[in-house]
CSV table of C-alpha atoms and ligand atoms in Angstrom, one decimal:
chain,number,residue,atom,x,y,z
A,1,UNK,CA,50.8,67.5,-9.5
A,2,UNK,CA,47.6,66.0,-8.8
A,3,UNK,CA,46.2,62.7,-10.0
A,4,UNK,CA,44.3,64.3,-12.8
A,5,UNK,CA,46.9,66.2,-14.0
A,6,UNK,CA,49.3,63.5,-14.3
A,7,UNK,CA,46.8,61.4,-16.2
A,8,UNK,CA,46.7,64.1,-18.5
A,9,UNK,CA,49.9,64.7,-18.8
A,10,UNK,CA,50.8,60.9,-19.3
A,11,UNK,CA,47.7,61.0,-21.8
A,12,UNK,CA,48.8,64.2,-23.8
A,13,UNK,CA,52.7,62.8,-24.3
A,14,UNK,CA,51.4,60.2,-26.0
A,15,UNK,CA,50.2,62.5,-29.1
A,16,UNK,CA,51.6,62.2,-32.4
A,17,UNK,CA,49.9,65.1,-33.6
A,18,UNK,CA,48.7,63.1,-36.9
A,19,UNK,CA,45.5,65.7,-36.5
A,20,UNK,CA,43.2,62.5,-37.4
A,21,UNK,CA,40.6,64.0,-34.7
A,22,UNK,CA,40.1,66.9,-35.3
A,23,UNK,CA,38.1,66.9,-38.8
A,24,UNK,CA,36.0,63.9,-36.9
A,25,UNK,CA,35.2,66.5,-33.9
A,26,UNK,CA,31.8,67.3,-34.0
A,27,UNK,CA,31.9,70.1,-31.9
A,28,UNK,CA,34.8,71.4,-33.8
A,29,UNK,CA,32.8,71.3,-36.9
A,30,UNK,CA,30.3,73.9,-35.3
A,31,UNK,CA,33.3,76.1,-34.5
A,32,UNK,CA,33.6,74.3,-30.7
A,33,UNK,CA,36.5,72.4,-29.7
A,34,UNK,CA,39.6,71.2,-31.4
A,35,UNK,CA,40.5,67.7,-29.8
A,36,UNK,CA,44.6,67.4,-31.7
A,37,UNK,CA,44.9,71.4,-30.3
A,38,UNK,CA,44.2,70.3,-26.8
A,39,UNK,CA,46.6,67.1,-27.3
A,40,UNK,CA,49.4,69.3,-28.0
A,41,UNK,CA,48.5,71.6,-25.1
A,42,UNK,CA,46.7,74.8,-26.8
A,43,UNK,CA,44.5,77.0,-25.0
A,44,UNK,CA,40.9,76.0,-25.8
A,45,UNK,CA,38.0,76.3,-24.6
A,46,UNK,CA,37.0,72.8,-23.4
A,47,UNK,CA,33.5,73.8,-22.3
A,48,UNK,CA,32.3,73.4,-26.0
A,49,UNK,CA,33.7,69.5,-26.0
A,50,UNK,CA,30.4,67.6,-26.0
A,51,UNK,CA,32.2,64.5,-24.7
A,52,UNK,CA,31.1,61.8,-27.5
A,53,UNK,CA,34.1,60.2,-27.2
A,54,UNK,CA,34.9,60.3,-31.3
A,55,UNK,CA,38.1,61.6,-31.2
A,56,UNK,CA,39.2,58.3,-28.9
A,57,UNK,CA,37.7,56.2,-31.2
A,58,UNK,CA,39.6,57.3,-33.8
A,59,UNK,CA,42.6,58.0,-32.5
A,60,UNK,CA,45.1,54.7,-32.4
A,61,UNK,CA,47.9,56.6,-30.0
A,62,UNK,CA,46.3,57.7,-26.8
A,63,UNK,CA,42.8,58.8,-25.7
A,64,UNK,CA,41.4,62.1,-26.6
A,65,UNK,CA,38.4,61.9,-24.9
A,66,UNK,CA,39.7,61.3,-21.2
A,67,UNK,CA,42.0,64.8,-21.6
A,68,UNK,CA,39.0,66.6,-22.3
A,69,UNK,CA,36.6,65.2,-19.4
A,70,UNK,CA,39.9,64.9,-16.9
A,71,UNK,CA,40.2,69.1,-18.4
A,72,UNK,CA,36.4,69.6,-17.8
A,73,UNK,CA,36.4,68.1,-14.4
A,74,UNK,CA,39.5,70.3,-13.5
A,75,UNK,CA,38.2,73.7,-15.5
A,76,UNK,CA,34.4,73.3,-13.2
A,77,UNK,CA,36.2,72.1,-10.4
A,78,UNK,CA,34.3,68.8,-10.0
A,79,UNK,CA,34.1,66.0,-7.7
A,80,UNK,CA,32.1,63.4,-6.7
A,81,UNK,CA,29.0,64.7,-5.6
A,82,UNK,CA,26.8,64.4,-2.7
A,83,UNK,CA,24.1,62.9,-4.8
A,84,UNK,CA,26.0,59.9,-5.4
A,85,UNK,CA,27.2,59.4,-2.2
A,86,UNK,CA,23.5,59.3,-0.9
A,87,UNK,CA,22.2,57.6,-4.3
A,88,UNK,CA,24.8,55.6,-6.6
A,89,UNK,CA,23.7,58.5,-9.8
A,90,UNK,CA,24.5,61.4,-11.0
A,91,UNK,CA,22.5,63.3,-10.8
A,92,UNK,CA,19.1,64.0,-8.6
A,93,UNK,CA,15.9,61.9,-9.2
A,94,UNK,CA,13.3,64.4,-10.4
A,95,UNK,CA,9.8,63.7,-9.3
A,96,UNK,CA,8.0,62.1,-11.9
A,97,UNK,CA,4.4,60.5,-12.5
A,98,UNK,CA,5.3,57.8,-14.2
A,99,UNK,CA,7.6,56.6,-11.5
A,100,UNK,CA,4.5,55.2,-9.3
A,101,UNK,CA,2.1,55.0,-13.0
A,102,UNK,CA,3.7,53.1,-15.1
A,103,UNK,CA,6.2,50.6,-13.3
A,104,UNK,CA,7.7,47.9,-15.5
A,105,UNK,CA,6.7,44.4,-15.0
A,106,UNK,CA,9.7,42.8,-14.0
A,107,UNK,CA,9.4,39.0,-14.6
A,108,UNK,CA,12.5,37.2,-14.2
A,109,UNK,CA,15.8,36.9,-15.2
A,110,UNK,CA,17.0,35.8,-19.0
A,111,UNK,CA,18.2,39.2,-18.5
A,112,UNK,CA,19.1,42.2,-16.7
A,113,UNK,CA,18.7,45.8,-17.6
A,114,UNK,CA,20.9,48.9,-16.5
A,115,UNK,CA,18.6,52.0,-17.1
A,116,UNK,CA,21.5,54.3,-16.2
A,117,UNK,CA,21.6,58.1,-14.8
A,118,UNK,CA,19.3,59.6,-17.2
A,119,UNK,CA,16.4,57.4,-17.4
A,120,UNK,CA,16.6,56.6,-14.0
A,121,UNK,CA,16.6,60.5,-12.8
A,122,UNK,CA,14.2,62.2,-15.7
A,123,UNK,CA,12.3,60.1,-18.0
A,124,UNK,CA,12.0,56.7,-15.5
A,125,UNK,CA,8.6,55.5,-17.9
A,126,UNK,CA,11.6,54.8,-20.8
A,127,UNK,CA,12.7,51.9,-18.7
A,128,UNK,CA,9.1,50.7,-18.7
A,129,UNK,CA,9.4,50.7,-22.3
A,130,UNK,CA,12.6,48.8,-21.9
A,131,UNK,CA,11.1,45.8,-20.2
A,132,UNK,CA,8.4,45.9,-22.7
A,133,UNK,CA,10.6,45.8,-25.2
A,134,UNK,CA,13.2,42.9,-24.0
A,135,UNK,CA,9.5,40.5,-23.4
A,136,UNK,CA,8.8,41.3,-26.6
A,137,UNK,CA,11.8,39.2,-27.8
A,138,UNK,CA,10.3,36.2,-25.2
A,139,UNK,CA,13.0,37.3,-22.8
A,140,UNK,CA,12.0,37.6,-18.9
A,141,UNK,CA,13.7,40.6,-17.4
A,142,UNK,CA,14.7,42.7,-14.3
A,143,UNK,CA,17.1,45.5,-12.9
A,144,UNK,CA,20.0,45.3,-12.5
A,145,UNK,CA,20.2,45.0,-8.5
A,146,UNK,CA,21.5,48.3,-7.0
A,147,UNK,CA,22.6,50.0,-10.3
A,148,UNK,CA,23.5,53.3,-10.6
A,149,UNK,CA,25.8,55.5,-12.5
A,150,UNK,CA,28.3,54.2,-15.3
A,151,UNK,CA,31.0,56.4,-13.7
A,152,UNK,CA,31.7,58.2,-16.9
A,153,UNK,CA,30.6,61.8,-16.2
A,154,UNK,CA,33.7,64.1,-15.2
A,155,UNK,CA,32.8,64.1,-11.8
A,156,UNK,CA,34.4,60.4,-11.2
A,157,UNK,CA,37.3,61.8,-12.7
A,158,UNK,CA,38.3,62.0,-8.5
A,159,UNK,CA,38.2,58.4,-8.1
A,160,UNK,CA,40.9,55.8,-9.3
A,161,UNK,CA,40.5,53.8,-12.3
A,162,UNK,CA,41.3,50.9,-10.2
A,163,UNK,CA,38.5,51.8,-7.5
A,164,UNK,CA,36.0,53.2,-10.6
A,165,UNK,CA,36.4,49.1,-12.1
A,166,UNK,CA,35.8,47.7,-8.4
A,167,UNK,CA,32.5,49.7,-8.0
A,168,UNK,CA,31.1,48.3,-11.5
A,169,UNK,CA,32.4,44.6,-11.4
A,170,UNK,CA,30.3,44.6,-8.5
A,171,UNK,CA,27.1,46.2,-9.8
A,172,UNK,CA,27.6,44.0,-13.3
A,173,UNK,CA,28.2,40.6,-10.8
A,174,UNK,CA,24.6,41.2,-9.1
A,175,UNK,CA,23.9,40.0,-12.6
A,176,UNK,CA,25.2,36.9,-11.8
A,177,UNK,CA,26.8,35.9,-16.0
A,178,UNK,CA,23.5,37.0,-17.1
A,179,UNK,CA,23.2,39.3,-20.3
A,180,UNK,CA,23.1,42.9,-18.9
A,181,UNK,CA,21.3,45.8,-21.0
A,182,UNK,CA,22.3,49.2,-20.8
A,183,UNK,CA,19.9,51.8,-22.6
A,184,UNK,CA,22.9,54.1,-23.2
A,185,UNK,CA,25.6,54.1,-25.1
A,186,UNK,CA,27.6,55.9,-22.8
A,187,UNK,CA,27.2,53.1,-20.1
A,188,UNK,CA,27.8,50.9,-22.6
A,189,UNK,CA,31.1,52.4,-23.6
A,190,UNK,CA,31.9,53.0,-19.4
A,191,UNK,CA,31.3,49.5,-18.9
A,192,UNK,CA,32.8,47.9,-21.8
A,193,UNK,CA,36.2,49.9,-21.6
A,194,UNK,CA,36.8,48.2,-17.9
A,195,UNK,CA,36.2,45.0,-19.9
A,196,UNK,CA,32.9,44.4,-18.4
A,197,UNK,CA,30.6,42.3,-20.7
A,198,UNK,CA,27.3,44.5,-21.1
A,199,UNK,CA,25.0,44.5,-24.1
A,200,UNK,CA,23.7,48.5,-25.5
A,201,UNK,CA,19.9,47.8,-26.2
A,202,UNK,CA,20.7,48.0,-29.8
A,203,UNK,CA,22.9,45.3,-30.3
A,204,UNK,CA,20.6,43.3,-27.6
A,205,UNK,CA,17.0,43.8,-30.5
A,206,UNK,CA,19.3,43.1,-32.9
A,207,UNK,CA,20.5,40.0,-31.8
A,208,UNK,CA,17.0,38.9,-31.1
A,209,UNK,CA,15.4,40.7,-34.7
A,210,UNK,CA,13.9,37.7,-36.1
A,211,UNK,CA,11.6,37.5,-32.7
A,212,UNK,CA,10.7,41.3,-33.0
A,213,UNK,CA,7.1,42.1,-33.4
A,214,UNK,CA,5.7,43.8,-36.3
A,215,UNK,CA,3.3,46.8,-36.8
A,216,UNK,CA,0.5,45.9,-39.3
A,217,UNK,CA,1.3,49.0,-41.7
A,218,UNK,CA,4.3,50.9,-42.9
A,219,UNK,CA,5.3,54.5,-42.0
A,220,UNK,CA,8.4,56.5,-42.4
A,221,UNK,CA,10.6,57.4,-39.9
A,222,UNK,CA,14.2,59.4,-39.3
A,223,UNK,CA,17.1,57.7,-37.1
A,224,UNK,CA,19.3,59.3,-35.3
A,225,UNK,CA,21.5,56.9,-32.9
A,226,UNK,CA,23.1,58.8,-31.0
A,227,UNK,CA,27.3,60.1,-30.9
A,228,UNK,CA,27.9,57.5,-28.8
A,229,UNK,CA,25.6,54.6,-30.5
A,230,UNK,CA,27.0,55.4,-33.9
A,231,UNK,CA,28.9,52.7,-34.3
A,232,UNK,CA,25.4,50.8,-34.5
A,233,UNK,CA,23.5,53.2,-36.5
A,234,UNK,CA,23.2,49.9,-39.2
A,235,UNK,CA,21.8,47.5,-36.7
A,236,UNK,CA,20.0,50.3,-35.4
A,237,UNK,CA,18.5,50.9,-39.2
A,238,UNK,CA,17.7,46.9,-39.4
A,239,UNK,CA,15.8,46.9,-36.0
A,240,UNK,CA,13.6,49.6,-36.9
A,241,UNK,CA,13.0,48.0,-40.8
A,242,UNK,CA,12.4,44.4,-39.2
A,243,UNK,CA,9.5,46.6,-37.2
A,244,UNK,CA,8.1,47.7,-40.6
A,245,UNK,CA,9.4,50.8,-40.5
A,246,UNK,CA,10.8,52.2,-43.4
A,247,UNK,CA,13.8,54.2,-43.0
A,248,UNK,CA,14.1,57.9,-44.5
A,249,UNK,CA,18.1,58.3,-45.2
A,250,UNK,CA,19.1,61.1,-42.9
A,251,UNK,CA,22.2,62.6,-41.6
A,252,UNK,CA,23.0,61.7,-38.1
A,253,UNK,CA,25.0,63.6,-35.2
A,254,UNK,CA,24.9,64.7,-31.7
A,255,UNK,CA,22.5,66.7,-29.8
A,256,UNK,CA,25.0,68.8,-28.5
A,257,UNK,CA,24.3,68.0,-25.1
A,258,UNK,CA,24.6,71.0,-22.6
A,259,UNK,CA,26.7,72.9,-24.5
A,260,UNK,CA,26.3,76.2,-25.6
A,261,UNK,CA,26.4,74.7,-29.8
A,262,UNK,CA,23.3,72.4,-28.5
A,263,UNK,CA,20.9,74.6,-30.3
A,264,UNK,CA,22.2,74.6,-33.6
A,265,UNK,CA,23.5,70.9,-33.6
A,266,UNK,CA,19.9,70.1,-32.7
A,267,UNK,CA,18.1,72.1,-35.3
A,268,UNK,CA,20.5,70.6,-37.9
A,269,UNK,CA,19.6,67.2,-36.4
A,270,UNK,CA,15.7,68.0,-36.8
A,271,UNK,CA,16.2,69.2,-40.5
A,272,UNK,CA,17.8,66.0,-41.5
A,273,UNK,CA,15.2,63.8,-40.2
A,274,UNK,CA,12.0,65.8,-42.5
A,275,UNK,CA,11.3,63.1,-44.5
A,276,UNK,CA,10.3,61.0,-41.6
A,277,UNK,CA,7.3,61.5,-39.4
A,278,UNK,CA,9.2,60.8,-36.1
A,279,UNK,CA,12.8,60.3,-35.2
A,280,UNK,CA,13.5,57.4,-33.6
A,281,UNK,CA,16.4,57.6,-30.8
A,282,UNK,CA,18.4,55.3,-29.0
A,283,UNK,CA,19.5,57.3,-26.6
A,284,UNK,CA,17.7,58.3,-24.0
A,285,UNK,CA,19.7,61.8,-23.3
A,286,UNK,CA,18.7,62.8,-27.2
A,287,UNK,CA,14.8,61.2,-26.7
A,288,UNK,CA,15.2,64.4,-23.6
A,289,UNK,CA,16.4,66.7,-26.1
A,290,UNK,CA,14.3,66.2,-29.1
A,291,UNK,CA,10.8,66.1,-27.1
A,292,UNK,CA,11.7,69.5,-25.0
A,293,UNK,CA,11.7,71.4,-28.7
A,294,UNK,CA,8.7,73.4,-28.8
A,295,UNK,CA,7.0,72.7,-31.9
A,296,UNK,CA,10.0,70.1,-32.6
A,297,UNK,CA,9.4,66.9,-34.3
A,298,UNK,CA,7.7,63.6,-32.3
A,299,UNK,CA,10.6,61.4,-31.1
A,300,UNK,CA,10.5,57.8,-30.3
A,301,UNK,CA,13.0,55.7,-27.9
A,302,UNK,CA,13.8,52.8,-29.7
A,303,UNK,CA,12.7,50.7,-26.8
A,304,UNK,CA,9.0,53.0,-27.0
A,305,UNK,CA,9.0,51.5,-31.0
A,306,UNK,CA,9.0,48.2,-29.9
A,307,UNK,CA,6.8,48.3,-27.8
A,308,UNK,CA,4.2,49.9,-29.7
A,309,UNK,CA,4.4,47.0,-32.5
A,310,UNK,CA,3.6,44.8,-29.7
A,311,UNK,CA,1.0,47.2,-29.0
A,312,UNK,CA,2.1,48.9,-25.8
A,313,UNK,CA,2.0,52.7,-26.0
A,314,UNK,CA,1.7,53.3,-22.3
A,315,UNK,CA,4.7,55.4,-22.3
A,316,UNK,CA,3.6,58.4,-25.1
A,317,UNK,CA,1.3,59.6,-22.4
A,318,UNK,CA,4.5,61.3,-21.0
A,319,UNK,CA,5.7,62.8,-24.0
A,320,UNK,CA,6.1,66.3,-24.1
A,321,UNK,CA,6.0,66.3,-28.2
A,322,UNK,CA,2.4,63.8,-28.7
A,323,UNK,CA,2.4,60.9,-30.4
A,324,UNK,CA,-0.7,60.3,-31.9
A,325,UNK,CA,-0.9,56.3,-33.4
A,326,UNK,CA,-4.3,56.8,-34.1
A,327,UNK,CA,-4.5,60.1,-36.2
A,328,UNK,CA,-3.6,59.2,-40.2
A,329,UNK,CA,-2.0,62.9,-40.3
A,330,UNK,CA,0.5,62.1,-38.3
A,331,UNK,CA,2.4,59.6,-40.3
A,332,UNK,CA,3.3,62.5,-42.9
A,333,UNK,CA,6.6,63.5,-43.1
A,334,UNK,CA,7.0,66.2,-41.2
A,335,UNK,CA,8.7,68.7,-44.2
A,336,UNK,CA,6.8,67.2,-47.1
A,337,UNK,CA,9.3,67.2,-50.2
A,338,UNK,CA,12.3,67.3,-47.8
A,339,UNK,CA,15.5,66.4,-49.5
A,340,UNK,CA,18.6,66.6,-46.5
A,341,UNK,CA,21.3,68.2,-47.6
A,342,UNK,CA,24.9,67.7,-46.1
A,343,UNK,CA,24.9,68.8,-42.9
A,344,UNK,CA,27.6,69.1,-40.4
A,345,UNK,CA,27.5,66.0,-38.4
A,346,UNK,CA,29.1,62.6,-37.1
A,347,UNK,CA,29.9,60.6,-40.5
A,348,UNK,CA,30.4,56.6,-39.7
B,401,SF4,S1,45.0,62.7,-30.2
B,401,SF4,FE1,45.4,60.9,-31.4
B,401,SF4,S2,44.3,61.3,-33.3
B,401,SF4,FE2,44.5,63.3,-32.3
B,401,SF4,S3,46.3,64.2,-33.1
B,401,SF4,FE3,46.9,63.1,-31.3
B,401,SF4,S4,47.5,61.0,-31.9
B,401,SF4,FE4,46.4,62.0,-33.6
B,402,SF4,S1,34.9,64.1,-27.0
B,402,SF4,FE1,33.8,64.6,-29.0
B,402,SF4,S2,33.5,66.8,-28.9
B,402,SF4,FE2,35.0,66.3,-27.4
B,402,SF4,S3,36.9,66.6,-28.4
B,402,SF4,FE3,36.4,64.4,-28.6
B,402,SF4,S4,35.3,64.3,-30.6
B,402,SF4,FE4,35.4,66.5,-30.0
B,403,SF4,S1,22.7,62.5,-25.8
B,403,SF4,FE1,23.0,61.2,-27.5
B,403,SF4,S2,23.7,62.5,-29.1
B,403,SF4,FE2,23.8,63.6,-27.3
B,403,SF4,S3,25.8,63.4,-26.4
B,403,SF4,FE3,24.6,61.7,-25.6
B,403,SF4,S4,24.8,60.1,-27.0
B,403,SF4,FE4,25.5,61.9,-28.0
């Protein structure tokens, strides 16, 4: 038995089958996955497991969430890839403008941010937002020296836990005991489960909301933080209020990610947010989701909101869905009358 397998096995043993995941799962709730049915060794289809890591947060016996990415790994037959052997990410860096247009100011070093696999490979002008957003505050900022990937994709699955927490006490130390910001929840989660003191970009505005700036009128807009933000969706709401925004009550979930229920999840997501104008996100693999819907509704980073109350909007030229500040239309909700009904998503 191989080292995966015998994490999984270890992992699965420990199962009480008190079924608490399962009515939690989001993708189970679209007819995907059932988390306690993998637990007890049932044959499932674990390509339709989104990873949000839920079912681990809920469950007090074992952790869900590793059997399904140790069963993805094994099921697409992954390993660590070439990519990050030559780059420290995931995934490969697609060219992009912004990269060499809009390059954040870095200015010094109250703090240190960790843009992480997905801002870093295809939407780099969000960490320019970022840094915009921290200075904002009256913070002075930089990257993280040599960050890269949080190590929780399934690929890493190959390397040791033991090895996985060396790699990443060493990125967090170039921070040397300064506050480190990740802009995803997933590195947040990566980091914080090997005990490694990181901040998610929520919690960081939040700790900092009586310095945030203001915008000089009111307009409504839709949340959605995120599966693996959710646990912050109420500092997430305060953030956005202490901008001046006021906050539409919507449902919140997943995007789906690149599963095959991503459609649905996603269009279920959009309809909950109507009675806002945008949806603000706070992560940044949902801010690539919502703006590649054609027609879709206009989707903010949380980071990008910031920034434009302190009157930086240098980053909605890169926006596939237009954000148009200066056009009174576009502050309508986007389904005028809109009242959500319950949908299937991620309740908290
Ligand atoms: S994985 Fe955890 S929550 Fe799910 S059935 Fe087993 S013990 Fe219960
Ligand atoms: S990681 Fe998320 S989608 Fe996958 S089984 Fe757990 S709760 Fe369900
Ligand atoms: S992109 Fe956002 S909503 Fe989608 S899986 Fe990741 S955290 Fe969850």
């Amino acid at each position: 038995m191989g080292l995966i397998e015998e994490e999984i096995a270890r992992l699965m043993q420990k199962c009480i089958s008190c079924g608490k995941c399962t009515p939690r799962c989001p993708s189970y709730e679209y007819g995907g996955v059932d988390p306690h049915e993998v637990m007890i060794g049932g044959e499932v289809d674990v390509s339709k497991c989104i990873l949000c890591g839920t079912c681990s947060q809920v469950c007090r016996r074992t952790d869900p969430f590793t059997v399904m990415r140790d069963l993805k790994a094994l099921a697409n037959n992954l390993h660590v890839s070439d990519v990050y052997k030559e780059t420290g990410l995931a995934m490969k860096r697609a060219e992009h403008p912004s990269r060499t247009e809009l390059v954040p100011q870095w200015d010094g070093n109250d703090v240190y941010v960790m843009p992480g696999c997905v801002v870093e490979c295809k939407a780099p002008f969000l960490e320019y937002a970022a840094c915009k957003a921290v200075q904002s505050v009256g913070k002075t900022c930089s990257e993280l020296k040599d960050s890269g990937c949080c190590l929780r994709p399934p690929q890493f699955r190959d390397i040791r836990e033991t090895e996985q927490r060396e790699i990443l006490s060493k990125m967090v130390s170039n921070a040397e005991g300064r506050e480190v910001i990740t802009l995803c929840g997933g590195c947040t989660e990566a980091l914080v489960g090997f005990g490694l003191d990181t901040t998610n970009m929520i919690m960081f505005l939040h700790n900092n909301i009586d310095r945030l700036p203001r915008f000089g009128m009111t307009f409504k807009v839709a949340i959605e933080p995120g599966c693996s933000c959710m646990s912050l969706k109420k500092e997430m709401i305060e953030v956005v209020e202490a901008l001046g925004c006021e906050y539409v009550g919507n449902d919140t979930g997943c995007c789906g990610k690149d599963t095959e229920l991503a459609p649905q999840m996603m269009a279920d997501r959009e309809k909950e947010c109507g009675n806002g104008c945008l949806i603000v996100v706070a992560c940044p693999k949902c801010f690539t989701e919502y703006d590649a819907i054609p027609d879709g509704m206009p989707v903010v980073y949380l980071p990008e909101l910031v920034a434009w109350a302190a009157g930086d909007t240098g980053t909605f030229g890169y926006h596939t869905i237009p954000i148009r500040p200066d056009d009174e239309d576009f502050y309508r909700p986007r389904f005028e009358g809109h009242i959500p009904k319950k949908g299937k998503g991620m309740r908290w």
